[in-house]
Short mmCIF file of C-alpha atoms in Angstrom, two decimals:
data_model
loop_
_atom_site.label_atom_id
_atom_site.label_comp_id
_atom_site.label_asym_id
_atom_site.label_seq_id
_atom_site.Cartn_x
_atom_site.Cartn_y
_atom_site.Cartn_z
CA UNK A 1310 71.57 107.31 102.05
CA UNK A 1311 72.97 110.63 103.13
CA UNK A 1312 76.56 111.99 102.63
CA UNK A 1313 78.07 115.22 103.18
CA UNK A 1314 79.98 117.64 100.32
CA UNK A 1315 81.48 121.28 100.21
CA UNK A 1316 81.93 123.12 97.10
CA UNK A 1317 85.29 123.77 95.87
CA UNK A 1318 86.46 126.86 93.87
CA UNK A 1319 90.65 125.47 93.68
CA UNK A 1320 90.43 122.83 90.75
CA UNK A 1321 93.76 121.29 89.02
CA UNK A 1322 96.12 118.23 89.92
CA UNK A 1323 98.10 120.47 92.58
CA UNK A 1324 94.69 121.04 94.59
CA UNK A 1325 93.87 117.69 94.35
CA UNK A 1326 96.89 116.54 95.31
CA UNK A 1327 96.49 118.95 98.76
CA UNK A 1328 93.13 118.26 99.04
CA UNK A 1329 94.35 114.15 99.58
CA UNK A 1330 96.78 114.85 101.60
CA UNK A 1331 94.57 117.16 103.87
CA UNK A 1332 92.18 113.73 103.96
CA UNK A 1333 89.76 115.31 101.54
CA UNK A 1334 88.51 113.43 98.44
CA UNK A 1335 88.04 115.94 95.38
CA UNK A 1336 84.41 115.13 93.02
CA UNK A 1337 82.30 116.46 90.86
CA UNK A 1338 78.43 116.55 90.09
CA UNK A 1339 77.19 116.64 87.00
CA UNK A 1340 73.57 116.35 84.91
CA UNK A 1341 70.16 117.88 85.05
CA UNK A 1342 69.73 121.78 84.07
CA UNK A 1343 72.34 123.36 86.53
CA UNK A 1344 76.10 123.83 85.50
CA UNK A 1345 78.86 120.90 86.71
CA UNK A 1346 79.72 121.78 90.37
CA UNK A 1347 83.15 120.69 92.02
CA UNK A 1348 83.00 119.14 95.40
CA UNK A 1349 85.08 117.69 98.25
CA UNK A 1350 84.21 114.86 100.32
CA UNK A 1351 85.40 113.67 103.74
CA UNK A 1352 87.88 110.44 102.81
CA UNK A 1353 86.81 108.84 105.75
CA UNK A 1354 83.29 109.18 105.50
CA UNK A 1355 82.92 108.65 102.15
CA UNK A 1356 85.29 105.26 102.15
CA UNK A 1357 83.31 103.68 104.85
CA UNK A 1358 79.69 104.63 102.62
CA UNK A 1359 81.49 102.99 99.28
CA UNK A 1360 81.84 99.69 101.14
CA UNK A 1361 78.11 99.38 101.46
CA UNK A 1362 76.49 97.78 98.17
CA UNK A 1363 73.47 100.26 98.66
CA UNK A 1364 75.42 103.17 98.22
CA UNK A 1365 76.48 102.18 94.84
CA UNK A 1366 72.75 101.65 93.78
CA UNK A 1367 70.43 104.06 95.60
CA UNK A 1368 69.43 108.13 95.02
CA UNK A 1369 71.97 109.66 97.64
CA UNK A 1370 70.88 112.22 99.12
CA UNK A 1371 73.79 115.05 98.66
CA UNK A 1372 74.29 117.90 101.78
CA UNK A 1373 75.95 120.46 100.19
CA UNK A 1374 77.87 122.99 103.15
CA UNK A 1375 75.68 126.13 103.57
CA UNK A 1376 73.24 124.93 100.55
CA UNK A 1377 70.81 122.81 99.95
CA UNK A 1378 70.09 119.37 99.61
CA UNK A 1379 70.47 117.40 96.29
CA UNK A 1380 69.54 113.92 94.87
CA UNK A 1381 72.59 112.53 92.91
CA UNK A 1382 73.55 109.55 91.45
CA UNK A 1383 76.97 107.51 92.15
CA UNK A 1384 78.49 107.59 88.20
CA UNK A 1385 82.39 106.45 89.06
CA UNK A 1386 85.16 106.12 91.41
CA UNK A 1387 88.82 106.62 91.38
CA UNK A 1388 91.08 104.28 93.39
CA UNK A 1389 94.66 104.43 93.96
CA UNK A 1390 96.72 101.89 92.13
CA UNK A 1391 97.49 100.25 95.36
CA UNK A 1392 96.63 101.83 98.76
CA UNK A 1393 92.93 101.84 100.23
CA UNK A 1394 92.46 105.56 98.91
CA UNK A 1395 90.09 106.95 97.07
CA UNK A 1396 91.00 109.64 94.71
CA UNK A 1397 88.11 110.84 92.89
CA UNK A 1398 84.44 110.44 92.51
CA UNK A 1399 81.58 111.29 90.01
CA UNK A 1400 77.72 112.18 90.89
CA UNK A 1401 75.11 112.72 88.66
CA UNK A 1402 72.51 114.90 89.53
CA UNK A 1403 68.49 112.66 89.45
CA UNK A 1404 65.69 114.42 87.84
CA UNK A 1405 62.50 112.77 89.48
CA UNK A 1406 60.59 112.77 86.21
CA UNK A 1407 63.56 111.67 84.00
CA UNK A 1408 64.19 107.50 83.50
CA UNK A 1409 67.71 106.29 85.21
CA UNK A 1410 69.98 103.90 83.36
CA UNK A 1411 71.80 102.48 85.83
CA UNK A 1412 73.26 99.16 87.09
CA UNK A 1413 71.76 97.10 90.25
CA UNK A 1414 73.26 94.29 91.98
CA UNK A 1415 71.89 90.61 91.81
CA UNK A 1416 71.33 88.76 94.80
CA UNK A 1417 70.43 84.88 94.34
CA UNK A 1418 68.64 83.35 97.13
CA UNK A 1419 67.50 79.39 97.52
CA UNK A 1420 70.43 78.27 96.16
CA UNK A 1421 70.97 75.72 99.07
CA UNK A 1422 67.13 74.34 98.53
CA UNK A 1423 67.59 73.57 95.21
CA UNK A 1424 67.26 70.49 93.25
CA UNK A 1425 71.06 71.21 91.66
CA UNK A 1426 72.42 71.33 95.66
CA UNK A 1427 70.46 69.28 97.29
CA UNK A 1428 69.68 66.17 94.51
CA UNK A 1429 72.80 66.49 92.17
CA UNK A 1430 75.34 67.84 94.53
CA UNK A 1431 75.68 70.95 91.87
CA UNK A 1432 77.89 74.22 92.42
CA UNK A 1433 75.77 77.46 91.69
CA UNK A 1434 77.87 79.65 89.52
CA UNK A 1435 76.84 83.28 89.52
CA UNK A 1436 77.97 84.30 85.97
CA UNK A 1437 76.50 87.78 86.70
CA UNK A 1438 76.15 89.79 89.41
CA UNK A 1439 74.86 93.22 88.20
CA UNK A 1440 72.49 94.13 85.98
CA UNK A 1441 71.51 97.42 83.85
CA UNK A 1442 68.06 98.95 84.31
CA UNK A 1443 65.95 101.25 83.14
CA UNK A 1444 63.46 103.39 85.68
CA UNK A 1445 62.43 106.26 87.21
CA UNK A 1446 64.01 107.39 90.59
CA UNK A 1447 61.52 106.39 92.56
CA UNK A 1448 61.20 103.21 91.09
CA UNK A 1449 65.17 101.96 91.55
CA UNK A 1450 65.93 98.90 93.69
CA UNK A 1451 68.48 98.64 96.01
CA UNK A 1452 68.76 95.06 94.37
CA UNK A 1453 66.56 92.43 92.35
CA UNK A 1454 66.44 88.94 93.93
CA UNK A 1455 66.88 85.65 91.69
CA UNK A 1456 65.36 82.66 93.48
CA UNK A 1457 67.30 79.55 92.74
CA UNK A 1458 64.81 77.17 94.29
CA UNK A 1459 63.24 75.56 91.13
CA UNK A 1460 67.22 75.00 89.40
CA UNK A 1461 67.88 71.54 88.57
CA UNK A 1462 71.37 69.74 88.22
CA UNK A 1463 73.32 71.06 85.22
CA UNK A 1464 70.54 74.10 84.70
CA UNK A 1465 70.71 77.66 83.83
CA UNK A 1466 68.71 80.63 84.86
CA UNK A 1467 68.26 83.31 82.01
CA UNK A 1468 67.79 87.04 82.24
CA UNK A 1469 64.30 86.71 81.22
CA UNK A 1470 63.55 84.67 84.10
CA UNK A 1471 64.22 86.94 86.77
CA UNK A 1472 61.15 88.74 88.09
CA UNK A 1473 61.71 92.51 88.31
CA UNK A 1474 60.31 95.09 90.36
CA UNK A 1475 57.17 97.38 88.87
CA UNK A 1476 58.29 99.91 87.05
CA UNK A 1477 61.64 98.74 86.05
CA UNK A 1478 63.13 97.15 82.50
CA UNK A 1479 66.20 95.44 81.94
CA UNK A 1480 68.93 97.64 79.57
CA UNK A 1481 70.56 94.39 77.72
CA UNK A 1482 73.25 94.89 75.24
CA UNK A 1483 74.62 92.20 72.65
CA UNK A 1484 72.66 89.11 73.67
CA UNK A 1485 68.70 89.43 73.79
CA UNK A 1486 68.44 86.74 76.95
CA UNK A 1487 72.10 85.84 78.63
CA UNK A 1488 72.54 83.62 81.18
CA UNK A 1489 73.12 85.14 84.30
CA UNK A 1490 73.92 81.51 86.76
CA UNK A 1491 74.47 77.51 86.24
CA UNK A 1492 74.82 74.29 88.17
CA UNK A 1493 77.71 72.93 87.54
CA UNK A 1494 78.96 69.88 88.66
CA UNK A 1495 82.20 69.72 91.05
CA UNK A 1496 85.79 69.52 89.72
CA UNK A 1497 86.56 65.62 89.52
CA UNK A 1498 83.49 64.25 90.07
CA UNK A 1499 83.35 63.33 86.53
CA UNK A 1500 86.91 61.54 86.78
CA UNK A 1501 85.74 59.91 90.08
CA UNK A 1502 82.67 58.23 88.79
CA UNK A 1503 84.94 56.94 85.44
CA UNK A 1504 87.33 55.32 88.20
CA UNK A 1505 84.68 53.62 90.04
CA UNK A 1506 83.45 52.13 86.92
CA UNK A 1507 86.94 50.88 85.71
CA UNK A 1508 87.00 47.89 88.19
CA UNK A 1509 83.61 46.66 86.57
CA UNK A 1510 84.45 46.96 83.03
#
C-alpha cells in the first residue's frame, strides 16, 4: 500500500495544533541509518487507509513530496479522546535485510464446518486475534489463517497449531503455547438440559 507524506520543518504542540485544524495529520519516521524525519499526512487520506486491516500489517510504501520513495512500517496511532480524528502517527523505516517484529492479524476460517458448530451446536470464541512475528520484509503476511474445520465441541486450538507462512516465527511472551480460540457451549443450554431432566427424576 501507498500513502502520501511531506516533510515538516515547524514541530511543537502549537504546529500541531494548526496543522489539525488545516486537516493535516502531523507524524514522524523513525529507524534504519538515517536521522528521525517529521512528516504530515493528509487526514482524509490517511483515515480512510487506517480502516483497512492491511494497512496496519503490510511494508507501506511512503511518497515523500519532492523526494523519494521509502518503505516504512506502521509503529502507532494517536486518536482523539472522542471524535473520529486522528492526531498523530508513527512509521518506522524497513531495512530489507533486517528481521521485523511485528504483529499480524488472525483470521479463522471453517468455523461453520466444524464438528463444535455443526455436531455440538458450539460458539467459536476467538480469544486472540493478533499475533507477534518475527520475519524479514519480504516475508510478512498480510494475515495467517487458522482453519477451524477439525475443532470438536468444547475444544481449543493452540498457538502451536496454527500453520505459518515460510519464513516467519511466532514472538510469544509469558506462555510457551496459549490458546488462541474455544468452543464453547451457548449461555443456558446447560440450565435447559437440567430442566428437561427434572420432570424424569
Amino acid at each position: 500500500m501507498k500513502f502520501n507524506a511531506t516533510s515538516r520543518s515547524v514541530q511543537g504542540t502549537s504546529a500541531s495544533r494548526r496543522l489539525r485544524r488545516a486537516g493535516r495529520v502531523p507524524a514522524i519516521v523513525y529507524g534504519g541509518t538515517a536521522a528521525p524525519l517529521n512528516i504530515e499526512l493528509d487526514h482524509n487520506e490517511i483515515f480512510h487507509a487506517l480502516r483497512k486491516e492491511e494497512f496496519h500489517a503490510s511494508i507501506l510504501t511512503m511518497a515523500i513530496e519532492g523526494g523519494k520513495n521509502e518503505q516504512v512500517l506502521l509503529r502507532s496511532v494517536q486518536w482523539h479522546a472522542y471524535k473520529q480524528q486522528v492526531l498523530h502517527i508513527d512509521f518506522q523505516r524497513v531495512d530489507a535485510n533486517q528481521a521485523l517484529h511485528t504483529k499480524v492479524p488472525l483470521h479463522y476460517i471453517n468455523a461453520e464446518g466444524s464438528p463444535a458448530v455443526k455436531l455440538s451446536g458450539n460458539i467459536i470464541s476467538h480469544i486472540v486475534t493478533e499475533v507477534e512475528v518475527t520475519c524479514l520484509p519480504k516475508n510478512l503476511p498480510q494475515f495467517i489463517e487458522v482453519d477451524l474445520k477439525d475443532l470438536l465441541g468444547g475444544g481449543v486450538v493452540h498457538l502451536s497449531e496454527v500453520k505459518l507462512p515460510l519464513g516467519v516465527t511466532f514472538a510469544v511472551h509469558g506462555s510457551d503455547d496459549p490458546v488462541i480460540a474455544s468452543a464453547v457451549a451457548p449461555k443456558g443450554a446447560a440450565a435447559d438440559e437440567g430442566d428437561a431432566e427434572a420432570p424424569a427424576a
